[in-house]
Short mmCIF file of C-alpha atoms in Angstrom, two decimals:
data_model
loop_
_atom_site.label_atom_id
_atom_site.label_comp_id
_atom_site.label_asym_id
_atom_site.label_seq_id
_atom_site.Cartn_x
_atom_site.Cartn_y
_atom_site.Cartn_z
CA MET A 1 45.33 0.40 -12.97
CA PHE A 2 43.58 3.02 -10.84
CA HIS A 3 42.56 5.03 -13.89
CA PHE A 4 41.22 1.92 -15.61
CA ILE A 5 39.12 0.93 -12.59
CA LEU A 6 37.73 4.46 -12.22
CA PHE A 7 36.83 4.57 -15.90
CA ALA A 8 35.13 1.18 -15.66
CA LEU A 9 33.08 2.27 -12.66
CA LEU A 10 31.98 5.48 -14.32
CA PHE A 11 31.13 3.68 -17.54
CA HIS A 12 29.15 1.03 -15.65
CA GLN A 13 27.16 3.70 -13.81
CA THR A 14 26.24 5.37 -17.09
CA ILE A 15 25.01 2.10 -18.58
CA CYS A 16 22.90 1.35 -15.46
CA GLN A 17 21.06 4.63 -15.78
CA THR A 18 19.96 3.97 -19.37
CA THR A 19 16.20 3.52 -19.49
CA ASP A 20 15.11 0.47 -21.47
CA TRP A 21 11.38 1.10 -21.70
CA VAL A 22 10.66 -1.98 -23.81
CA SER A 23 12.01 -4.27 -21.08
CA LEU A 24 9.00 -3.36 -18.91
CA PHE A 25 6.70 -5.27 -21.26
CA GLY A 26 6.14 -8.86 -22.29
CA THR A 27 6.18 -9.37 -26.09
CA TYR A 28 3.81 -11.42 -28.27
CA SER A 29 4.84 -11.55 -31.94
CA ASN A 30 2.35 -11.40 -34.81
CA GLN A 31 -0.61 -11.05 -32.44
CA LEU A 32 -2.98 -8.33 -31.30
CA LEU A 33 -5.72 -7.77 -28.74
CA PRO A 34 -9.01 -6.89 -30.52
CA ASN A 35 -10.26 -3.30 -30.13
CA ASN A 36 -7.13 -2.35 -28.21
CA ASP A 37 -6.72 1.32 -29.15
CA ASP A 38 -7.20 4.32 -26.86
CA LEU A 39 -4.51 6.46 -28.51
CA THR A 40 -2.79 6.07 -31.89
CA LEU A 41 0.72 7.40 -32.55
CA ARG A 42 2.27 7.33 -36.03
CA GLY A 43 5.90 7.40 -37.09
CA VAL A 44 7.38 6.69 -33.66
CA SER A 45 10.01 4.10 -32.76
CA LEU A 46 9.33 1.03 -30.65
CA GLU A 47 11.27 2.56 -27.75
CA GLU A 48 9.26 5.79 -27.99
CA CYS A 49 6.01 3.83 -28.13
CA ALA A 50 6.94 1.98 -24.93
CA ARG A 51 7.97 5.23 -23.22
CA ARG A 52 4.69 6.90 -24.13
CA CYS A 53 2.76 3.97 -22.67
CA VAL A 54 4.64 4.21 -19.37
CA GLU A 55 4.37 8.00 -19.12
CA GLU A 56 0.97 8.60 -20.77
CA PRO A 57 -0.69 11.41 -18.74
CA ALA A 58 -4.29 10.90 -19.82
CA PHE A 59 -4.88 7.31 -18.67
CA VAL A 60 -3.16 4.25 -17.20
CA CYS A 61 -1.63 2.49 -20.21
CA ARG A 62 -1.40 -1.28 -19.66
CA SER A 63 -0.49 -2.48 -23.15
CA PHE A 64 0.36 -1.33 -26.66
CA GLU A 65 0.55 -2.74 -30.18
CA PHE A 66 3.36 -1.85 -32.56
CA THR A 67 2.77 -2.40 -36.29
CA THR A 68 5.87 -2.78 -38.45
CA SER A 69 4.11 -3.71 -41.70
CA THR A 70 2.92 -0.16 -42.42
CA SER A 71 4.66 3.09 -43.31
CA PRO A 72 4.83 5.01 -41.11
CA ARG A 73 4.86 2.51 -38.26
CA ILE A 74 1.85 2.66 -35.96
CA CYS A 75 1.70 2.54 -32.17
CA HIS A 76 -1.64 1.84 -30.44
CA LEU A 77 -1.74 2.60 -26.69
CA SER A 78 -4.44 1.00 -24.54
CA ARG A 79 -5.71 1.08 -20.97
CA GLU A 80 -6.71 -2.60 -21.32
CA ASN A 81 -4.85 -5.91 -21.35
CA ARG A 82 -5.78 -9.59 -21.68
CA ALA A 83 -6.77 -9.92 -18.03
CA SER A 84 -8.95 -6.80 -17.90
CA THR A 85 -10.88 -7.69 -21.08
CA GLY A 86 -10.93 -11.48 -20.68
CA THR A 87 -10.06 -11.65 -24.39
CA SER A 88 -7.46 -13.85 -26.09
CA LEU A 89 -4.91 -12.56 -28.57
CA ARG A 90 -5.66 -12.86 -32.28
CA SER A 91 -3.22 -13.67 -35.07
CA ALA A 92 -2.02 -10.55 -36.92
CA PRO A 93 1.12 -10.72 -39.11
CA GLY A 94 3.37 -7.72 -38.69
CA VAL A 95 1.82 -6.67 -35.36
CA PHE A 96 3.59 -7.03 -32.01
CA TYR A 97 1.57 -6.93 -28.79
CA TYR A 98 3.31 -5.59 -25.66
CA GLU A 99 1.81 -5.97 -22.18
CA LYS A 100 3.10 -4.49 -18.93
CA THR A 101 4.53 -7.23 -16.77
CA GLU A 102 3.91 -7.91 -13.09
CA THR A 103 1.04 -5.48 -12.65
CA VAL A 104 -0.69 -5.45 -9.25
CA VAL A 105 -3.92 -7.46 -8.92
CA ASP A 106 -6.57 -5.30 -7.23
CA THR A 107 -7.10 -7.23 -3.98
CA VAL A 108 -8.25 -6.09 -0.52
CA LEU A 109 -8.23 -8.00 2.77
CA ILE A 110 -10.81 -6.50 5.13
CA ASN A 111 -10.06 -7.04 8.81
CA GLN A 112 -13.25 -6.54 10.84
CA TYR A 113 -12.37 -5.68 14.48
CA PRO A 114 -8.53 -5.79 14.25
CA LEU A 115 -8.31 -5.82 18.07
CA VAL A 116 -10.08 -8.83 19.64
CA PRO A 117 -12.23 -9.62 21.45
CA TYR A 118 -14.32 -6.58 20.59
CA PRO A 119 -16.61 -5.77 23.57
CA THR A 120 -19.91 -5.62 21.69
CA ALA A 121 -19.24 -8.27 19.03
CA GLY A 122 -19.39 -12.01 19.51
CA ARG A 123 -17.33 -12.76 16.44
CA THR A 124 -14.65 -11.38 14.18
CA TRP A 125 -13.87 -12.11 10.56
CA TRP A 126 -11.77 -11.50 7.49
CA THR A 127 -13.10 -10.74 4.03
CA CYS A 128 -10.92 -11.12 0.95
CA ARG A 129 -12.02 -9.30 -2.20
CA SER A 130 -10.40 -9.33 -5.62
CA VAL A 131 -11.28 -8.17 -9.12
CA GLN A 132 -11.55 -11.75 -10.37
CA ALA A 133 -10.63 -14.74 -8.21
CA ILE A 134 -9.38 -15.52 -4.72
CA ASP A 135 -6.54 -18.03 -4.97
CA GLY A 136 -7.25 -21.25 -3.10
CA GLY A 137 -3.96 -23.07 -3.50
CA PRO A 138 -3.19 -26.40 -1.81
CA GLN A 139 -1.68 -24.70 1.25
CA HIS A 140 -4.83 -22.83 2.20
CA ALA A 141 -7.67 -24.12 0.03
CA ARG A 142 -9.89 -24.85 2.99
CA TYR A 143 -10.59 -21.22 3.87
CA TYR A 144 -8.61 -19.40 1.19
CA PHE A 145 -6.61 -17.83 4.04
CA LYS A 146 -3.05 -18.70 4.97
CA LEU A 147 -1.39 -18.41 8.37
CA GLU A 148 1.78 -16.29 8.24
CA TYR A 149 2.19 -16.24 12.03
CA VAL A 150 -0.10 -17.26 14.92
CA TYR A 151 0.51 -17.45 18.65
CA THR A 152 -1.21 -20.86 18.85
CA VAL A 153 -3.14 -23.17 16.54
CA ASP A 154 -5.54 -26.05 17.02
CA ASN A 155 -4.94 -29.60 15.92
CA ASN A 156 -6.76 -29.19 12.65
CA ASN A 157 -3.71 -28.81 10.40
CA GLY A 158 -2.88 -25.37 11.76
CA TYR A 159 -6.25 -23.77 11.09
CA PHE A 160 -8.57 -22.04 13.50
CA THR A 161 -12.03 -23.44 14.02
CA ALA A 162 -13.81 -21.06 11.68
CA THR A 163 -16.69 -20.92 9.26
CA ARG A 164 -16.33 -19.86 5.66
CA SER A 165 -19.29 -17.62 4.89
CA THR A 166 -19.31 -18.21 1.14
CA ASN A 167 -19.03 -21.26 -1.06
CA THR A 168 -17.02 -19.62 -3.78
CA GLY A 169 -13.57 -18.19 -4.25
CA VAL A 170 -14.55 -15.94 -7.15
CA GLY A 171 -14.14 -12.31 -6.16
CA PHE A 172 -15.25 -12.64 -2.53
CA VAL A 173 -14.51 -14.95 0.42
CA ARG A 174 -15.27 -14.34 4.10
CA VAL A 175 -14.08 -16.40 7.06
CA VAL A 176 -15.79 -15.98 10.43
CA VAL A 177 -14.52 -16.97 13.87
CA PRO A 178 -17.87 -17.74 15.56
CA ASN A 179 -16.96 -16.83 19.15
CA ASN A 180 -13.91 -14.72 19.85
CA ASN A 181 -14.46 -14.69 23.61
CA GLY A 182 -12.75 -18.04 24.08
CA VAL A 183 -8.94 -17.94 24.15
CA SER A 184 -8.68 -21.00 21.95
CA ASN A 185 -10.52 -19.17 19.20
CA LEU A 186 -8.78 -15.79 19.41
CA PRO A 187 -7.30 -15.32 15.92
CA ILE A 188 -4.12 -13.51 16.98
CA GLY A 189 -1.42 -13.35 14.34
CA VAL A 190 -0.74 -12.51 10.70
CA PHE A 191 -3.06 -13.86 8.01
CA SER A 192 -3.05 -13.55 4.22
CA CYS A 193 -5.07 -14.19 1.09
CA SER A 194 -4.18 -13.84 -2.59
CA GLY A 195 -6.02 -12.32 -5.54
CA LYS A 196 -5.55 -13.95 -8.92
CA GLN A 197 -5.99 -12.43 -12.37
CA GLY A 198 -4.83 -14.59 -15.25
CA ASP A 199 -1.34 -15.78 -14.37
CA ARG A 200 -0.74 -12.89 -11.95
CA LEU A 201 -1.04 -13.20 -8.18
CA SER A 202 -1.02 -10.53 -5.45
CA LYS A 203 -0.84 -11.51 -1.78
CA VAL A 204 -2.35 -9.33 0.94
CA SER A 205 -1.65 -9.74 4.66
CA THR A 206 -3.30 -8.42 7.82
CA VAL A 207 -2.73 -8.49 11.59
CA LYS A 208 -5.07 -9.26 14.50
CA MET A 209 -3.99 -8.61 18.09
CA SER A 210 -5.45 -8.91 21.57
CA ALA A 211 -7.05 -5.72 22.86
CA GLN A 212 -5.54 -6.55 26.29
CA ALA A 213 -1.91 -6.66 25.09
CA PRO A 214 0.15 -4.25 27.28
CA LEU A 215 2.47 -3.46 24.37
CA LYS A 216 1.03 -2.56 20.99
CA PRO A 217 2.71 -1.23 17.85
CA THR A 218 2.24 2.31 16.64
CA SER A 219 1.21 0.74 13.31
CA THR A 220 0.44 -2.85 12.30
CA THR A 221 2.48 -2.49 9.09
CA LEU A 222 5.63 -0.50 8.36
CA THR A 223 6.81 0.02 4.77
CA VAL A 224 10.40 1.07 4.07
CA ASN A 225 12.56 1.39 0.97
CA PHE A 226 15.71 -0.61 0.32
CA GLY A 227 18.51 1.07 2.28
CA ASP A 228 16.20 2.92 4.69
CA PRO A 229 16.50 2.49 8.48
CA ILE A 230 13.99 0.23 10.26
CA ILE A 231 12.93 1.41 13.72
CA LEU A 232 10.03 -0.34 15.44
CA MET A 233 8.03 1.56 18.05
CA THR A 234 5.47 0.44 20.62
CA SER A 235 2.87 2.21 22.70
CA GLU A 236 3.05 1.20 26.36
CA THR A 237 -0.18 0.59 28.29
CA GLY A 238 0.99 -1.55 31.21
CA GLY A 239 3.28 -4.29 32.45
CA SER A 240 6.93 -4.13 33.47
CA GLY A 241 10.23 -5.74 32.59
CA ASP A 242 12.41 -5.88 29.49
CA VAL A 243 10.87 -6.24 26.05
CA VAL A 244 11.52 -9.38 24.00
CA TRP A 245 11.41 -8.94 20.21
CA GLU A 246 11.15 -11.86 17.82
CA LYS A 247 11.05 -12.10 14.06
CA ARG A 248 8.64 -14.99 13.47
CA SER A 249 7.37 -17.33 10.79
CA VAL A 250 4.36 -19.59 11.33
CA SER A 251 6.13 -21.79 13.87
CA ASN A 252 9.75 -20.63 14.11
CA VAL A 253 11.68 -17.78 15.71
CA LEU A 254 13.91 -16.44 12.93
CA ASN A 255 15.69 -13.83 15.05
CA ASN A 256 15.34 -12.30 18.51
CA TRP A 257 16.45 -9.29 20.56
CA GLN A 258 15.92 -7.96 24.08
CA THR A 259 15.68 -4.26 24.96
CA VAL A 260 15.08 -2.16 28.04
CA GLY A 261 13.02 0.43 26.15
CA THR A 262 10.00 0.10 23.92
CA SER A 263 11.72 0.65 20.57
CA LEU A 264 14.03 -1.48 18.44
CA ASP A 265 16.57 -0.34 15.85
CA VAL A 266 16.45 -3.34 13.52
CA THR A 267 18.92 -1.95 10.98
CA SER A 268 20.23 1.33 9.61
CA GLN A 269 19.98 0.06 6.01
CA ALA A 270 17.07 -2.21 5.18
CA GLN A 271 17.65 -5.34 3.13
CA VAL A 272 14.97 -7.60 1.66
CA SER A 273 15.87 -10.20 4.28
CA ASP A 274 14.67 -7.78 7.00
CA GLU A 275 11.06 -8.10 5.80
CA GLY A 276 8.77 -10.17 8.00
CA ASN A 277 6.59 -10.42 11.09
CA TYR A 278 8.00 -8.87 14.28
CA VAL A 279 6.43 -9.93 17.59
CA PHE A 280 7.14 -8.28 20.96
CA TYR A 281 6.07 -8.82 24.59
CA ARG A 282 7.23 -8.30 28.17
CA GLU A 283 9.85 -10.79 29.29
CA ASN A 284 7.75 -11.80 32.32
CA GLU A 285 4.49 -12.06 30.37
CA GLN A 286 3.14 -15.61 30.67
CA ASP A 287 0.24 -15.32 28.22
CA ARG A 288 1.73 -15.37 24.73
CA ALA A 289 -1.60 -14.19 23.35
CA LEU A 290 -0.76 -10.75 24.77
CA VAL A 291 1.76 -9.82 22.10
CA GLY A 292 2.19 -6.85 19.82
CA ILE A 293 2.80 -7.47 16.12
CA THR A 294 4.26 -5.32 13.36
CA ARG A 295 4.63 -6.55 9.81
CA VAL A 296 7.66 -4.96 8.10
CA ILE A 297 7.49 -4.55 4.31
CA VAL A 298 10.73 -3.79 2.42
CA ARG A 299 10.52 -2.46 -1.14
CA GLU A 300 13.31 -4.04 -3.17
CA CYS A 301 14.30 -0.66 -4.64
CA PRO A 302 15.62 2.59 -3.11
CA ALA A 303 13.19 5.44 -2.56
CA GLY A 304 11.71 6.79 -5.79
CA LYS A 305 12.86 3.88 -7.96
CA TYR A 306 11.26 0.74 -9.42
CA GLY A 307 12.06 -2.09 -11.83
CA VAL A 308 13.40 -5.01 -9.79
CA PRO A 309 16.20 -6.05 -9.91
CA SER A 310 17.94 -3.11 -11.64
CA CYS A 311 15.72 -0.39 -10.07
CA ILE A 312 16.68 2.15 -12.75
CA TYR A 313 13.24 3.62 -13.42
CA ASP A 314 11.81 6.68 -11.68
CA CYS A 315 8.59 6.12 -9.75
CA PRO A 316 5.57 8.28 -10.55
CA VAL A 317 4.29 10.58 -7.83
CA CYS A 318 1.74 8.63 -5.75
CA TYR A 319 -0.46 11.14 -3.94
CA HIS A 320 -2.44 10.88 -0.69
CA GLY A 321 -0.19 8.19 0.82
CA GLY A 322 0.01 5.81 -2.14
CA TRP A 323 3.09 3.61 -2.65
CA CYS A 324 5.02 2.89 -5.86
CA ASP A 325 5.12 -0.84 -6.63
CA ASP A 326 8.79 -1.81 -6.85
CA VAL A 327 8.25 -4.18 -9.79
CA SER A 328 5.74 -2.48 -12.09
CA GLY A 329 5.97 1.15 -10.97
CA GLU A 330 2.19 1.32 -10.56
CA CYS A 331 0.82 3.37 -7.67
CA VAL A 332 -0.92 1.19 -5.08
CA CYS A 333 -3.51 3.72 -3.94
CA PRO A 334 -4.73 3.96 -0.33
CA PRO A 335 -8.37 3.18 0.45
CA GLY A 336 -10.53 6.03 -0.78
CA PHE A 337 -8.36 7.15 -3.71
CA MET A 338 -7.81 5.98 -7.27
CA GLY A 339 -6.17 7.04 -10.53
CA LYS A 340 -2.76 6.67 -12.11
CA ASN A 341 -1.26 8.82 -9.33
CA CYS A 342 -3.92 8.20 -6.65
CA GLU A 343 -5.15 11.69 -7.44
CA ILE A 344 -8.90 11.03 -7.54
CA GLY A 345 -10.92 10.92 -4.33
CA CYS A 346 -13.71 8.32 -3.98
CA ASN A 347 -16.81 8.65 -1.88
CA ARG A 348 -16.01 8.16 1.80
CA ILE A 349 -17.13 4.53 2.02
CA ASN A 350 -15.51 3.37 -1.23
CA TYR A 351 -12.23 1.53 -1.68
CA GLY A 352 -10.41 -0.51 -4.34
CA GLN A 353 -8.08 0.78 -7.05
CA SER A 354 -11.15 1.87 -9.05
CA CYS A 355 -13.30 2.73 -5.99
CA GLN A 356 -15.54 -0.16 -7.02
CA TRP A 357 -16.28 -1.55 -3.52
CA ASP A 358 -17.82 0.07 -0.47
CA CYS A 359 -18.40 -0.55 3.23
CA ASN A 360 -22.15 0.02 3.03
CA ASN A 361 -23.04 -3.60 2.26
CA ASP A 362 -23.20 -7.04 3.86
CA ASP A 363 -19.97 -8.16 2.20
CA ILE A 364 -17.93 -6.47 4.92
CA ALA A 365 -19.81 -5.46 7.99
CA GLY A 366 -22.61 -8.00 8.20
CA ASN A 367 -26.06 -6.41 8.32
CA ASN A 368 -24.49 -2.99 7.69
CA ALA A 369 -23.04 -2.82 11.21
CA ASN A 370 -20.36 -0.28 10.21
CA PRO A 371 -21.44 1.33 6.93
CA ASN A 372 -18.84 4.12 7.26
CA CYS A 373 -15.88 1.71 7.54
CA GLU A 374 -15.45 2.35 11.27
CA ARG A 375 -13.56 -0.47 13.08
CA VAL A 376 -12.50 -1.89 9.69
CA MET A 377 -8.84 -2.23 8.70
CA LEU A 378 -8.26 -2.38 4.94
CA CYS A 379 -5.11 -4.15 3.72
CA LEU A 380 -3.76 -3.90 0.16
CA PRO A 381 -0.97 -5.62 -1.80
CA ASP A 382 2.57 -4.76 -0.76
CA PRO A 383 4.16 -2.31 -0.56
CA TYR A 384 1.08 -0.51 0.80
CA GLY A 385 0.24 -2.74 3.77
CA CYS A 386 -2.72 -1.87 6.01
CA SER A 387 -4.55 1.24 7.17
CA CYS A 388 -7.95 2.35 8.35
CA ALA A 389 -10.40 3.74 5.83
CA ARG A 390 -10.52 7.47 5.14
CA GLY A 391 -11.50 9.49 8.16
CA TRP A 392 -10.46 6.92 10.81
CA LYS A 393 -7.25 6.12 12.67
CA GLY A 394 -5.89 3.97 15.51
CA LEU A 395 -5.19 0.25 15.78
CA ASP A 396 -8.93 -0.40 16.06
CA CYS A 397 -9.91 2.21 13.43
CA GLN A 398 -12.54 3.94 15.55
CA THR A 399 -10.87 7.30 16.26
CA PRO A 400 -11.89 10.11 13.85
CA CYS A 401 -9.23 12.23 12.16
CA ALA A 402 -8.18 15.37 14.04
CA GLY A 403 -8.17 18.85 12.52
CA GLY A 404 -5.66 19.16 9.67
CA GLU A 405 -5.51 15.37 9.15
CA TYR A 406 -7.15 13.44 6.34
CA GLY A 407 -7.01 10.28 4.28
CA ALA A 408 -6.66 6.58 5.02
CA GLY A 409 -5.57 6.21 8.64
CA CYS A 410 -5.44 10.04 8.95
CA THR A 411 -1.77 9.82 7.92
CA GLN A 412 -1.89 12.81 5.55
CA ARG A 413 -1.60 16.47 6.53
CA CYS A 414 -3.36 19.23 4.65
CA ASP A 415 -1.20 21.97 3.15
CA CYS A 416 -3.91 23.85 1.29
CA LYS A 417 -2.88 26.81 -0.84
CA ASN A 418 -4.74 29.48 -2.80
CA GLY A 419 -7.77 29.59 -0.50
CA GLY A 420 -8.32 25.84 -0.19
CA THR A 421 -9.73 24.30 3.02
CA CYS A 422 -9.03 20.94 4.67
CA ASP A 423 -11.63 18.14 4.70
CA VAL A 424 -10.93 15.01 6.79
CA ILE A 425 -12.15 12.78 3.95
CA LYS A 426 -10.91 14.38 0.73
CA GLY A 427 -8.03 16.55 1.91
CA CYS A 428 -7.84 20.02 0.38
CA VAL A 429 -11.09 21.35 -1.09
CA CYS A 430 -10.07 23.93 -3.68
CA VAL A 431 -11.85 27.05 -4.89
CA GLY A 432 -11.91 28.93 -8.17
CA ASP A 433 -9.47 27.86 -10.87
CA TRP A 434 -7.28 25.85 -8.50
CA THR A 435 -7.01 22.10 -8.11
CA GLY A 436 -4.53 19.40 -7.02
CA PRO A 437 -3.70 17.79 -3.66
CA SER A 438 -2.69 21.17 -2.20
CA CYS A 439 -4.67 23.40 -4.62
CA GLU A 440 -1.37 24.18 -6.32
CA ASP A 441 -2.39 23.41 -9.93
CA LYS A 442 -4.55 25.15 -12.47
CA LYS A 443 -7.65 23.43 -13.78
CA PHE A 444 -6.04 22.36 -17.04
CA ARG A 445 -2.74 20.78 -17.96
CA LEU A 446 -1.18 21.72 -21.29
CA VAL A 447 1.86 19.67 -22.33
CA VAL A 448 4.04 19.69 -25.47
CA ASP A 449 5.99 16.52 -26.30
CA PRO A 450 8.82 16.94 -27.17
CA PRO A 451 9.21 20.36 -25.46
CA SER A 452 11.35 21.75 -28.31
CA LEU A 453 12.97 20.83 -31.64
CA HIS A 454 16.59 21.50 -32.62
CA ILE A 455 17.56 21.67 -36.30
CA THR A 456 20.99 21.82 -37.94
CA ASN A 457 21.52 23.00 -41.53
CA ALA A 458 17.76 23.04 -42.07
CA THR A 459 17.41 19.36 -41.23
CA GLY A 460 15.55 17.76 -38.39
CA THR A 461 11.90 16.95 -38.20
CA ALA A 462 9.60 15.27 -35.72
CA ASP A 463 5.97 14.97 -34.85
CA VAL A 464 4.91 17.20 -31.97
CA THR A 465 1.94 16.43 -29.74
CA VAL A 466 0.17 19.17 -27.77
CA THR A 467 -2.11 17.64 -25.12
CA CYS A 468 -4.70 19.51 -23.07
CA SER A 469 -6.36 17.64 -20.21
CA CYS A 470 -8.42 18.23 -17.10
CA HIS A 471 -6.58 17.53 -13.91
CA PRO A 472 -8.52 14.53 -12.59
CA TRP A 473 -8.15 15.41 -8.90
CA GLY A 474 -11.86 15.57 -8.15
CA GLU A 475 -15.14 14.00 -9.14
CA ASP A 476 -16.29 17.00 -11.20
CA ASP A 477 -17.01 16.51 -14.90
CA CYS A 478 -14.51 17.72 -17.45
CA PRO A 479 -15.92 20.29 -19.91
CA VAL A 480 -15.45 19.98 -23.66
CA LEU A 481 -11.85 20.93 -24.42
CA THR A 482 -10.31 22.65 -27.44
CA VAL A 483 -6.60 22.75 -28.22
CA GLN A 484 -5.39 24.88 -31.13
CA ARG A 485 -2.63 27.10 -32.40
CA VAL A 486 -3.15 30.68 -31.21
CA ASP A 487 -0.45 32.60 -33.11
CA ASN A 488 -0.58 33.82 -36.72
CA GLY A 489 2.48 31.95 -37.95
CA GLU A 490 3.02 29.91 -41.09
CA ALA A 491 0.75 26.90 -41.60
CA LEU A 492 2.03 23.59 -40.27
CA GLN A 493 2.14 20.14 -41.84
CA ASN A 494 0.08 17.04 -41.03
CA THR A 495 -2.03 18.77 -38.38
CA ARG A 496 -4.63 16.46 -36.84
CA SER A 497 -6.56 16.31 -33.57
CA PHE A 498 -7.81 13.38 -31.45
CA PRO A 499 -9.70 11.75 -29.83
CA ASP A 500 -13.04 12.32 -31.54
CA GLU A 501 -15.17 11.81 -28.41
CA ALA A 502 -16.53 15.15 -27.21
CA ASN A 503 -16.68 14.06 -23.57
CA SER A 504 -13.06 12.97 -23.31
CA ARG A 505 -11.05 14.31 -20.35
CA TRP A 506 -8.30 15.28 -22.78
CA LYS A 507 -7.73 16.58 -26.30
CA ALA A 508 -4.54 16.44 -28.35
CA LEU A 509 -3.18 18.13 -31.46
CA ARG A 510 -0.43 16.40 -33.48
CA LEU A 511 1.61 18.28 -36.10
CA THR A 512 4.94 18.44 -37.94
CA PRO A 513 6.73 21.83 -37.53
CA GLN A 514 8.38 23.57 -40.47
CA GLN A 515 12.16 23.14 -40.68
CA LYS A 516 12.91 26.74 -39.74
CA LEU A 517 13.52 28.70 -36.56
CA ALA A 518 10.25 29.68 -34.94
CA THR A 519 8.25 30.05 -31.76
CA LEU A 520 4.81 28.42 -31.92
CA ARG A 521 2.06 29.19 -29.43
CA PHE A 522 -0.81 26.83 -28.57
CA GLY A 523 -3.85 27.33 -26.41
CA CYS A 524 -6.30 25.21 -24.45
CA SER A 525 -9.83 26.31 -23.61
CA ALA A 526 -13.03 24.89 -22.14
CA GLY A 527 -16.42 25.09 -23.80
CA ASP A 528 -18.48 25.37 -20.63
CA GLY A 529 -18.56 29.17 -20.42
CA SER A 530 -16.22 29.21 -17.42
CA GLY A 531 -13.47 31.11 -19.21
CA TYR A 532 -10.81 28.54 -18.29
CA GLN A 533 -7.84 28.71 -20.66
CA ASP A 534 -4.11 28.16 -20.77
CA ALA A 535 -1.28 28.62 -23.27
CA VAL A 536 2.14 27.12 -23.99
CA GLU A 537 5.05 27.86 -26.35
CA PHE A 538 7.07 25.47 -28.55
CA ARG A 539 10.45 26.57 -29.91
CA VAL A 540 12.31 25.39 -33.01
CA THR A 541 16.00 26.17 -32.41
CA GLY A 542 19.33 25.50 -34.14
CA SER A 543 21.37 26.77 -37.09
CA ARG A 544 20.41 27.13 -40.73
#
C-alpha cells in the first residue's frame, strides 16, 4: 500500500507540472478578429502557437488565430484583442480565435492628500481613471466609489457628503469632499472604484487616514504571496496603552487581536481568507477617527507562479517593483514604468500601464497644484496595491527619494553595474553598450528558438527562428536591425525574414536546417553606424 500511495503522489505531481498553454485562452470557433496579425508562424502546433503567444519577447501578445484549413497550419500572434480594438469577431470557417482570459483592466485610483486634513488644502478627493469605462454598478452608482471600510458614515445610505466633479463614468470620475476640516466629513477608511473593459472588471482600492493618528502603518498596502508570512508593522508617534487590531469590513469586525507592541504576526502562511482591511488603534483612544489602516492583499498563488487555481505557470520577471497577476500572469507595472516586464521608464509625471496619463493636468491635482505627483498616492489593480509616484515616498507622498533609492514609493535600490549611475526617477542610467535595470545586459538580444535540434537516423526537422531585438529598457529609438547567417556553411531551406517594417524594434529570420550534424552561426547588427553587434550558435546534434 505504501508503494502505491508514493507512486500515486509522484505521478500526480508530474501531471500538475505539465504546462497547458491553450488553457490560458478563451476559444472562438470559426471566427477571427480583422487585421489581427503582428507575427505569423507557419507549421506549428496549436500548443506551440499558444506558448509563443505567452512567451513572445518582442511584444505583449493578447490573442492569436490558428488556421487549420491550410497546409501548413498558420498561427497569427497579435498584441490586440476585442477590447483593445473595439472590433467584433468576423465569421471565418477553419479559423479559431484565441484570446487571453482575465487580463487586467488598466485602472488607476488617484488619492489626493492621503493623510487628512491637509494643512493647506480645504478639500481632498479621489480620481478614478480607466482605459474605457468606470463601473457604476447598483452598489455605488451615485459616485462610482464604493466604501470598503469607514470609521463612520452619514445617514445618506452610507455615503459621505461629497460632490462628483464629472457627469460621466467614461474613463474619468472624480469625487471631492468639499471641506475636510470638519470631523463629519473626514473620509477616513478604504475606498474603491472599478475599471471596465468589455466584460472584464478590475477593482482598485485606496486608503485615507487622519494625519493626527498616533499609530500609522509603515505602508497602506501590503502584498504577499500564498504561503508567505503576514507581519503588520506600525510607526509610533504618540499615545500609550496596548494596541487593538481589527480586521474590518464596512460595518463589521471580522477578527480582532490585542498586543503590547506595535507589530502583529497575523499568520506564518498566508491564505486567501487573510486578505482584507486591518485597522489598529490604542486601547484607550476615544476618537475612532484616529486609526491606522493597512490593506493586506494575498496573491492566490505561491511566489513566482500564476494561473489560479492550479498555479502551475511561471511568472515573468516584473522589474522595478511590478507584480505578477496571479490569474493572467501579466505584470502590473508600478507608476512610471510600462512594458511586458515593466522594463520601460516613463517620464517622471506619467503613469498607467502604457504611460498614457500624467500628473501635469487638472484631472488629478486641480489647477496643476502638484504637477510632479507630490502628495498623490497612485493605486493600481491587485496585486500591486498603492504607492507614491516615482521620486516620492512616505504615507503622504511628499518626501523625496534618498540617495540610492528610486522608483514608485522609492522602494527600489540601485545596483548599477558596468559604469551605470543611479537616478531617483529612472533607476540605473547606463553608459556605452550596456542596458537593463542594473546595466547588466547588452544593447541587443539574440535568441534562437528552439535552442538546438536533435536528429536520429537522419530524421528530424523543425523550423528555427532567430530573433534579434533591442532591449526596450529606455526611451531611446531602436536602430534598423539586421539578422543573418554569418558562417559559410551549406545553404538552408525555406529561409525568410520578417517583419518588413524597417523601424521595428525586432527582426527575425526563420529557416529549416539540413538534416545533418552541424553548427550554424547567426549574427545581429545595427545599421546606425554604432558598431553594435552580437552572435549566437545553433547546433544540430544526434546520430546518423
